[in-house]
Amino acid sequence: MHDIADLIALFRERASTLVLYARQWLPREQAEDIVQDVFAKLIERRQRVPGIAWLYRCVRNAAISELRSTRSRLQREQRIAGERSDWFDASPDALIDAARAAELIEQLPAAQREALVLRIWSGLGFAEIADVMNISTSTAFAQCQSALAELKKRLEKPCPTKT
Amino acid sequence: MSDQDLNLTPAEQELSLALGTLRPAALDLPFDRLAFEALQRHSTRQLRLWRATAALLAIGLAGVVLMSSGGNAPAPTITAHAPTPTHQSIDPPAIAFASPIEPGRADYLRLRSAILRDGLDALPAVPTASPGRVLSVRDGSGV
């Protein structure tokens, strides 16, 4: 992809899922900044995007690098935990409650959560997920499967009611 | 292992579809403005690169010109000197033979040779002294 217009279109299409992906490490504002930075650098360098997986890996690297550069990591993680309820937009078409899903996904182990986000909302194949996460395809599949099994188990539990 | 070989169970697929109905939080990122700014930075960087290249070329050209103008001086000649002989020459100095004989000295030499060959008779007759001529010797005082 060489055309700037194509790159802009790609980011328009993928921005929300890229930010959702980056929000596993960063709060919303910083996740948006990371995605904007990646986009700006690609435009500035007229970088060719070899594939969608490559784009997610760029965002992943930038987000992890940003996370490492921050001293108050614990505070940031606490802030992210407090923000996760707005991972998804509430929609009448949704078959699962957005806030409940975000809460359950938040409780998943990091690798399972990452694989699930890439699979469900970014639409990547297991080979692409493996490429992004630098793991084997079978491990990527196993992470997704475990995440879904865990979510299913928790969703089947009745919600704790406040008395 | 391809994706086709990795199949989720129907229950997992159902849950995947249900989760897929959730929409990630919408964003309102100004991509057009970001693209414009990025392209502007790109142009600025290109401009700086060209300026730096032009400056380097100008410096190089000036250096070449300076070097070529300094090259008008005659080129140094390389002379090879024959090795000096270590033995002393036994030839007599050539100046004894090269100097021309003065005309007066030639007369003397001729007369000398004649005297050596014929004796005093070879001397020319002494002219008689003329009465009007007196030889005098001037001393140091000028008298």
mmCIF file of C-alpha atoms in Angstrom:
data_model
loop_
_atom_site.group_PDB
_atom_site.id
_atom_site.type_symbol
_atom_site.label_atom_id
_atom_site.label_comp_id
_atom_site.label_asym_id
_atom_site.label_seq_id
_atom_site.Cartn_x
_atom_site.Cartn_y
_atom_site.Cartn_z
ATOM 1 C CA MET A 1 0.000 0.000 0.000
ATOM 2 C CA HIS A 2 1.706 3.154 -1.207
ATOM 3 C CA ASP A 3 -1.060 5.692 -1.481
ATOM 4 C CA ILE A 4 -1.575 8.051 1.421
ATOM 5 C CA ALA A 5 -5.310 7.978 0.864
ATOM 6 C CA ASP A 6 -5.288 4.190 1.224
ATOM 7 C CA LEU A 7 -3.361 4.488 4.452
ATOM 8 C CA ILE A 8 -5.838 7.019 5.826
ATOM 9 C CA ALA A 9 -8.694 4.729 4.831
ATOM 10 C CA LEU A 10 -7.003 1.794 6.529
ATOM 11 C CA PHE A 11 -6.605 3.721 9.754
ATOM 12 C CA ARG A 12 -10.171 4.997 9.636
ATOM 13 C CA GLU A 13 -11.330 1.432 9.300
ATOM 14 C CA ARG A 14 -9.013 -0.017 11.928
ATOM 15 C CA ALA A 15 -8.599 2.829 14.404
ATOM 16 C CA SER A 16 -11.152 1.682 16.963
ATOM 17 C CA THR A 17 -9.852 -1.897 17.069
ATOM 18 C CA LEU A 18 -6.241 -0.695 17.177
ATOM 19 C CA VAL A 19 -7.058 1.532 20.120
ATOM 20 C CA LEU A 20 -8.981 -1.309 21.790
ATOM 21 C CA TYR A 21 -5.913 -3.482 21.323
ATOM 22 C CA ALA A 22 -3.566 -0.814 22.726
ATOM 23 C CA ARG A 23 -5.828 -0.273 25.713
ATOM 24 C CA GLN A 24 -4.697 -3.568 27.163
ATOM 25 C CA TRP A 25 -1.537 -1.780 28.191
ATOM 26 C CA LEU A 26 -2.508 1.876 28.243
ATOM 27 C CA PRO A 27 -5.397 4.078 29.284
ATOM 28 C CA ARG A 28 -7.686 5.330 26.564
ATOM 29 C CA GLU A 29 -6.044 8.673 25.899
ATOM 30 C CA GLN A 30 -2.582 7.211 25.637
ATOM 31 C CA ALA A 31 -3.832 4.338 23.519
ATOM 32 C CA GLU A 32 -5.287 6.859 21.100
ATOM 33 C CA ASP A 33 -2.028 8.797 21.113
ATOM 34 C CA ILE A 34 -0.096 5.640 20.317
ATOM 35 C CA VAL A 35 -2.328 4.819 17.364
ATOM 36 C CA GLN A 36 -2.065 8.385 16.108
ATOM 37 C CA ASP A 37 1.723 8.293 16.425
ATOM 38 C CA VAL A 38 1.990 5.043 14.505
ATOM 39 C CA PHE A 39 -0.259 6.425 11.818
ATOM 40 C CA ALA A 40 1.677 9.709 11.604
ATOM 41 C CA LYS A 41 5.011 7.911 11.366
ATOM 42 C CA LEU A 42 3.772 5.665 8.592
ATOM 43 C CA ILE A 43 2.547 8.674 6.648
ATOM 44 C CA GLU A 44 5.695 10.672 7.322
ATOM 45 C CA ARG A 45 7.979 7.880 6.188
ATOM 46 C CA ARG A 46 5.666 6.834 3.384
ATOM 47 C CA GLN A 47 5.977 3.413 4.892
ATOM 48 C CA ARG A 48 4.546 0.497 3.041
ATOM 49 C CA VAL A 49 2.220 -1.605 5.198
ATOM 50 C CA PRO A 50 3.009 -5.213 4.369
ATOM 51 C CA GLY A 51 -0.027 -6.578 6.174
ATOM 52 C CA ILE A 52 -2.626 -6.050 8.868
ATOM 53 C CA ALA A 53 -0.691 -8.174 11.356
ATOM 54 C CA TRP A 54 2.313 -5.901 10.874
ATOM 55 C CA LEU A 55 0.171 -2.883 11.719
ATOM 56 C CA TYR A 56 -1.010 -4.475 14.968
ATOM 57 C CA ARG A 57 2.547 -5.397 15.848
ATOM 58 C CA CYS A 58 3.583 -1.764 15.383
ATOM 59 C CA VAL A 59 0.870 -0.661 17.787
ATOM 60 C CA ARG A 60 1.769 -3.446 20.213
ATOM 61 C CA ASN A 61 5.447 -2.487 20.252
ATOM 62 C CA ALA A 62 4.658 1.191 20.683
ATOM 63 C CA ALA A 63 2.195 0.516 23.495
ATOM 64 C CA ILE A 64 4.553 -1.774 25.387
ATOM 65 C CA SER A 65 7.397 0.682 24.899
ATOM 66 C CA GLU A 66 5.215 3.479 26.234
ATOM 67 C CA LEU A 67 4.214 1.340 29.183
ATOM 68 C CA ARG A 68 7.829 0.588 30.036
ATOM 69 C CA SER A 69 8.811 4.220 29.816
ATOM 70 C CA THR A 70 6.353 5.196 32.500
ATOM 71 C CA ARG A 71 7.480 5.002 36.066
ATOM 72 C CA SER A 72 4.108 4.840 37.738
ATOM 73 C CA ARG A 73 3.144 1.608 36.078
ATOM 74 C CA LEU A 74 1.013 0.435 38.963
ATOM 75 C CA GLN A 75 -0.986 3.648 39.017
ATOM 76 C CA ARG A 76 -1.532 3.390 35.321
ATOM 77 C CA GLU A 77 -2.751 -0.177 35.507
ATOM 78 C CA GLN A 78 -5.165 0.798 38.227
ATOM 79 C CA ARG A 79 -6.425 3.613 36.057
ATOM 80 C CA ILE A 80 -6.840 1.253 33.115
ATOM 81 C CA ALA A 81 -8.791 -1.153 35.289
ATOM 82 C CA GLY A 82 -11.118 1.678 36.216
ATOM 83 C CA GLU A 83 -11.653 2.618 32.577
ATOM 84 C CA ARG A 84 -12.314 -0.773 31.111
ATOM 85 C CA SER A 85 -16.049 -0.440 31.372
ATOM 86 C CA ASP A 86 -15.932 1.776 28.305
ATOM 87 C CA TRP A 87 -14.077 -0.650 26.090
ATOM 88 C CA PHE A 88 -17.242 -1.127 24.074
ATOM 89 C CA ASP A 89 -20.094 1.083 23.007
ATOM 90 C CA ALA A 90 -23.446 0.067 24.403
ATOM 91 C CA SER A 91 -25.518 -1.148 21.498
ATOM 92 C CA PRO A 92 -29.045 -2.538 21.301
ATOM 93 C CA ASP A 93 -27.821 -5.082 18.766
ATOM 94 C CA ALA A 94 -25.236 -6.516 21.123
ATOM 95 C CA LEU A 95 -26.002 -10.002 22.408
ATOM 96 C CA ILE A 96 -23.903 -9.461 25.513
ATOM 97 C CA ASP A 97 -23.910 -6.573 27.903
ATOM 98 C CA ALA A 98 -20.944 -4.359 27.040
ATOM 99 C CA ALA A 99 -19.956 -3.497 30.591
ATOM 100 C CA ARG A 100 -20.261 -7.096 31.764
ATOM 101 C CA ALA A 101 -18.197 -8.363 28.825
ATOM 102 C CA ALA A 102 -15.512 -5.762 29.463
ATOM 103 C CA GLU A 103 -15.399 -6.720 33.107
ATOM 104 C CA LEU A 104 -14.999 -10.419 32.302
ATOM 105 C CA ILE A 105 -12.423 -9.846 29.594
ATOM 106 C CA GLU A 106 -10.459 -7.691 32.002
ATOM 107 C CA GLN A 107 -10.158 -10.639 34.355
ATOM 108 C CA LEU A 108 -8.597 -12.906 31.729
ATOM 109 C CA PRO A 109 -4.852 -13.551 31.735
ATOM 110 C CA ALA A 110 -3.014 -10.982 29.578
ATOM 111 C CA ALA A 111 -2.030 -13.370 26.774
ATOM 112 C CA GLN A 112 -5.549 -14.809 26.508
ATOM 113 C CA ARG A 113 -7.063 -11.354 26.493
ATOM 114 C CA GLU A 114 -4.665 -10.159 23.802
ATOM 115 C CA ALA A 115 -5.324 -13.170 21.585
ATOM 116 C CA LEU A 116 -9.079 -12.806 22.048
ATOM 117 C CA VAL A 117 -9.092 -9.103 21.159
ATOM 118 C CA LEU A 118 -7.065 -9.794 18.037
ATOM 119 C CA ARG A 119 -9.326 -12.663 17.055
ATOM 120 C CA ILE A 120 -12.800 -11.274 17.790
ATOM 121 C CA TRP A 121 -12.555 -7.519 17.214
ATOM 122 C CA SER A 122 -9.598 -7.271 14.872
ATOM 123 C CA GLY A 123 -10.595 -10.286 12.805
ATOM 124 C CA LEU A 124 -7.107 -11.738 12.561
ATOM 125 C CA GLY A 125 -6.477 -15.369 11.779
ATOM 126 C CA PHE A 126 -4.574 -17.541 14.209
ATOM 127 C CA ALA A 127 -1.435 -17.360 12.083
ATOM 128 C CA GLU A 128 -1.630 -13.562 12.136
ATOM 129 C CA ILE A 129 -2.253 -13.546 15.874
ATOM 130 C CA ALA A 130 0.791 -15.753 16.284
ATOM 131 C CA ASP A 131 2.783 -13.326 14.147
ATOM 132 C CA VAL A 132 1.709 -10.319 16.189
ATOM 133 C CA MET A 133 2.275 -11.975 19.562
ATOM 134 C CA ASN A 134 5.427 -13.769 18.456
ATOM 135 C CA ILE A 135 4.116 -17.170 19.452
ATOM 136 C CA SER A 136 3.271 -20.323 17.519
ATOM 137 C CA THR A 137 -0.030 -20.672 15.699
ATOM 138 C CA SER A 138 -1.117 -23.545 17.902
ATOM 139 C CA THR A 139 -0.362 -21.479 21.004
ATOM 140 C CA ALA A 140 -2.383 -18.587 19.590
ATOM 141 C CA PHE A 141 -5.269 -20.963 18.987
ATOM 142 C CA ALA A 142 -4.939 -22.415 22.485
ATOM 143 C CA GLN A 143 -4.963 -18.929 24.024
ATOM 144 C CA CYS A 144 -8.143 -18.012 22.190
ATOM 145 C CA GLN A 145 -9.799 -21.288 23.075
ATOM 146 C CA SER A 146 -8.891 -20.923 26.738
ATOM 147 C CA ALA A 147 -10.167 -17.343 26.775
ATOM 148 C CA LEU A 148 -13.491 -18.350 25.250
ATOM 149 C CA ALA A 149 -13.865 -21.304 27.622
ATOM 150 C CA GLU A 150 -13.173 -19.086 30.593
ATOM 151 C CA LEU A 151 -15.599 -16.428 29.415
ATOM 152 C CA LYS A 152 -18.292 -18.989 28.763
ATOM 153 C CA LYS A 153 -17.856 -20.427 32.230
ATOM 154 C CA ARG A 154 -18.107 -17.012 33.848
ATOM 155 C CA LEU A 155 -21.035 -15.904 31.727
ATOM 156 C CA GLU A 156 -22.995 -18.951 32.753
ATOM 157 C CA LYS A 157 -22.568 -18.011 36.378
ATOM 158 C CA PRO A 158 -25.377 -15.843 37.665
ATOM 159 C CA CYS A 159 -24.404 -12.263 38.301
ATOM 160 C CA PRO A 160 -23.837 -11.544 41.955
ATOM 161 C CA THR A 161 -26.826 -9.586 43.224
ATOM 162 C CA LYS A 162 -26.458 -6.867 45.715
ATOM 163 C CA THR A 163 -28.543 -7.358 48.828
ATOM 164 C CA MET B 1 -0.716 -25.434 11.013
ATOM 165 C CA SER B 2 -3.267 -23.361 9.132
ATOM 166 C CA ASP B 3 -6.419 -21.687 10.406
ATOM 167 C CA GLN B 4 -8.516 -24.355 8.683
ATOM 168 C CA ASP B 5 -6.997 -26.986 10.924
ATOM 169 C CA LEU B 6 -7.839 -25.024 14.026
ATOM 170 C CA ASN B 7 -11.562 -25.170 14.515
ATOM 171 C CA LEU B 8 -13.387 -23.867 17.489
ATOM 172 C CA THR B 9 -16.227 -25.910 18.914
ATOM 173 C CA PRO B 10 -19.779 -24.773 18.077
ATOM 174 C CA ALA B 11 -20.175 -23.404 21.579
ATOM 175 C CA GLU B 12 -16.961 -21.401 21.255
ATOM 176 C CA GLN B 13 -18.001 -20.159 17.833
ATOM 177 C CA GLU B 14 -21.353 -19.078 19.217
ATOM 178 C CA LEU B 15 -19.677 -17.157 21.995
ATOM 179 C CA SER B 16 -17.290 -15.611 19.467
ATOM 180 C CA LEU B 17 -20.210 -14.387 17.387
ATOM 181 C CA ALA B 18 -21.911 -12.990 20.477
ATOM 182 C CA LEU B 19 -18.788 -11.155 21.499
ATOM 183 C CA GLY B 20 -18.401 -9.908 17.935
ATOM 184 C CA THR B 21 -21.672 -8.007 18.248
ATOM 185 C CA LEU B 22 -19.965 -5.702 20.711
ATOM 186 C CA ARG B 23 -18.554 -2.634 18.996
ATOM 187 C CA PRO B 24 -15.274 -1.158 20.209
ATOM 188 C CA ALA B 25 -15.720 2.338 21.612
ATOM 189 C CA ALA B 26 -16.012 4.794 18.758
ATOM 190 C CA LEU B 27 -13.224 7.240 18.142
ATOM 191 C CA ASP B 28 -13.084 10.604 16.564
ATOM 192 C CA LEU B 29 -9.469 10.863 15.577
ATOM 193 C CA PRO B 30 -8.633 13.659 13.144
ATOM 194 C CA PHE B 31 -6.872 11.479 10.583
ATOM 195 C CA ASP B 32 -6.969 14.067 7.820
ATOM 196 C CA ARG B 33 -5.282 16.664 10.016
ATOM 197 C CA LEU B 34 -2.783 14.087 11.253
ATOM 198 C CA ALA B 35 -1.987 13.059 7.702
ATOM 199 C CA PHE B 36 -1.541 16.682 6.677
ATOM 200 C CA GLU B 37 0.838 17.375 9.561
ATOM 201 C CA ALA B 38 2.776 14.187 8.891
ATOM 202 C CA LEU B 39 3.152 15.086 5.222
ATOM 203 C CA GLN B 40 4.250 18.570 6.206
ATOM 204 C CA ARG B 41 6.948 17.101 8.457
ATOM 205 C CA HIS B 42 7.924 14.776 5.637
ATOM 206 C CA SER B 43 8.272 17.727 3.247
ATOM 207 C CA THR B 44 10.278 19.734 5.761
ATOM 208 C CA ARG B 45 12.612 16.822 6.301
ATOM 209 C CA GLN B 46 13.034 16.365 2.554
ATOM 210 C CA LEU B 47 13.756 20.059 2.168
ATOM 211 C CA ARG B 48 16.392 19.939 4.889
ATOM 212 C CA LEU B 49 17.925 16.900 3.269
ATOM 213 C CA TRP B 50 18.156 18.650 -0.090
ATOM 214 C CA ARG B 51 19.618 21.762 1.498
ATOM 215 C CA ALA B 52 22.228 19.749 3.304
ATOM 216 C CA THR B 53 23.093 17.902 0.093
ATOM 217 C CA ALA B 54 23.369 21.149 -1.840
ATOM 218 C CA ALA B 55 25.592 22.663 0.857
ATOM 219 C CA LEU B 56 27.879 19.655 0.805
ATOM 220 C CA LEU B 57 28.127 19.774 -2.970
ATOM 221 C CA ALA B 58 28.913 23.501 -2.869
ATOM 222 C CA ILE B 59 31.651 22.940 -0.308
ATOM 223 C CA GLY B 60 33.089 20.135 -2.382
ATOM 224 C CA LEU B 61 32.992 22.230 -5.541
ATOM 225 C CA ALA B 62 34.705 25.135 -3.770
ATOM 226 C CA GLY B 63 37.395 22.769 -2.585
ATOM 227 C CA VAL B 64 37.967 21.477 -6.099
ATOM 228 C CA VAL B 65 38.181 25.029 -7.467
ATOM 229 C CA LEU B 66 40.677 26.045 -4.798
ATOM 230 C CA MET B 67 42.805 23.027 -5.453
ATOM 231 C CA SER B 68 42.826 23.568 -9.201
ATOM 232 C CA SER B 69 43.752 27.298 -8.882
ATOM 233 C CA GLY B 70 46.681 26.413 -6.659
ATOM 234 C CA GLY B 71 47.971 24.161 -9.439
ATOM 235 C CA ASN B 72 49.142 27.018 -11.776
ATOM 236 C CA ALA B 73 52.665 27.000 -10.330
ATOM 237 C CA PRO B 74 55.219 25.145 -12.506
ATOM 238 C CA ALA B 75 55.407 21.578 -11.745
ATOM 239 C CA PRO B 76 58.486 20.631 -9.797
ATOM 240 C CA THR B 77 61.177 19.083 -11.970
ATOM 241 C CA ILE B 78 62.877 16.003 -10.895
ATOM 242 C CA THR B 79 66.576 16.020 -11.601
ATOM 243 C CA ALA B 80 68.772 13.068 -11.318
ATOM 244 C CA HIS B 81 72.307 13.727 -10.220
ATOM 245 C CA ALA B 82 75.035 11.489 -11.431
ATOM 246 C CA PRO B 83 76.843 9.822 -8.617
ATOM 247 C CA THR B 84 80.017 11.586 -7.589
ATOM 248 C CA PRO B 85 83.078 9.485 -8.324
ATOM 249 C CA THR B 86 84.901 8.485 -5.210
ATOM 250 C CA HIS B 87 88.367 8.365 -6.763
ATOM 251 C CA GLN B 88 90.297 11.566 -7.256
ATOM 252 C CA SER B 89 90.948 12.586 -10.764
ATOM 253 C CA ILE B 90 94.575 12.640 -11.797
ATOM 254 C CA ASP B 91 93.926 14.743 -14.846
ATOM 255 C CA PRO B 92 95.560 18.151 -14.784
ATOM 256 C CA PRO B 93 93.237 21.063 -14.503
ATOM 257 C CA ALA B 94 91.946 22.027 -17.859
ATOM 258 C CA ILE B 95 92.323 25.723 -17.174
ATOM 259 C CA ALA B 96 96.048 25.573 -18.026
ATOM 260 C CA PHE B 97 95.215 24.599 -21.550
ATOM 261 C CA ALA B 98 92.047 26.402 -22.003
ATOM 262 C CA SER B 99 93.179 29.910 -21.238
ATOM 263 C CA PRO B 100 94.088 31.810 -24.386
ATOM 264 C CA ILE B 101 97.609 33.197 -24.675
ATOM 265 C CA GLU B 102 97.744 36.924 -24.630
ATOM 266 C CA PRO B 103 99.353 38.528 -27.650
ATOM 267 C CA GLY B 104 102.277 40.072 -25.640
ATOM 268 C CA ARG B 105 102.899 36.830 -23.858
ATOM 269 C CA ALA B 106 103.063 35.048 -27.198
ATOM 270 C CA ASP B 107 105.942 37.273 -28.260
ATOM 271 C CA TYR B 108 107.751 36.526 -25.037
ATOM 272 C CA LEU B 109 107.250 32.825 -25.431
ATOM 273 C CA ARG B 110 108.463 32.940 -28.975
ATOM 274 C CA LEU B 111 111.565 34.886 -27.932
ATOM 275 C CA ARG B 112 112.218 32.526 -25.067
ATOM 276 C CA SER B 113 112.011 29.539 -27.360
ATOM 277 C CA ALA B 114 114.384 31.166 -29.788
ATOM 278 C CA ILE B 115 116.937 31.935 -27.005
ATOM 279 C CA LEU B 116 116.750 28.400 -25.715
ATOM 280 C CA ARG B 117 117.299 27.101 -29.184
ATOM 281 C CA ASP B 118 119.911 29.599 -30.561
ATOM 282 C CA GLY B 119 121.371 31.180 -27.462
ATOM 283 C CA LEU B 120 121.811 34.843 -26.759
ATOM 284 C CA ASP B 121 122.316 35.598 -30.425
ATOM 285 C CA ALA B 122 118.722 35.198 -30.826
ATOM 286 C CA LEU B 123 118.145 38.292 -28.822
ATOM 287 C CA PRO B 124 117.104 41.172 -30.960
ATOM 288 C CA ALA B 125 119.417 44.100 -31.245
ATOM 289 C CA VAL B 126 119.064 46.628 -28.482
ATOM 290 C CA PRO B 127 117.846 49.912 -29.878
ATOM 291 C CA THR B 128 120.021 52.910 -29.116
ATOM 292 C CA ALA B 129 118.721 55.138 -26.389
ATOM 293 C CA SER B 130 117.225 58.320 -27.597
ATOM 294 C CA PRO B 131 118.684 61.435 -25.933
ATOM 295 C CA GLY B 132 115.331 63.042 -25.234
ATOM 296 C CA ARG B 133 114.016 60.178 -23.145
ATOM 297 C CA VAL B 134 114.936 59.722 -19.509
ATOM 298 C CA LEU B 135 113.677 56.797 -17.548
ATOM 299 C CA SER B 136 112.746 57.676 -14.026
ATOM 300 C CA VAL B 137 111.598 55.692 -11.116
ATOM 301 C CA ARG B 138 108.950 57.153 -8.934
ATOM 302 C CA ASP B 139 109.283 56.458 -5.321
ATOM 303 C CA GLY B 140 106.523 56.082 -2.832
ATOM 304 C CA SER B 141 106.561 59.774 -2.038
ATOM 305 C CA GLY B 142 105.532 60.646 -5.503
ATOM 306 C CA VAL B 143 108.750 62.523 -6.359
#
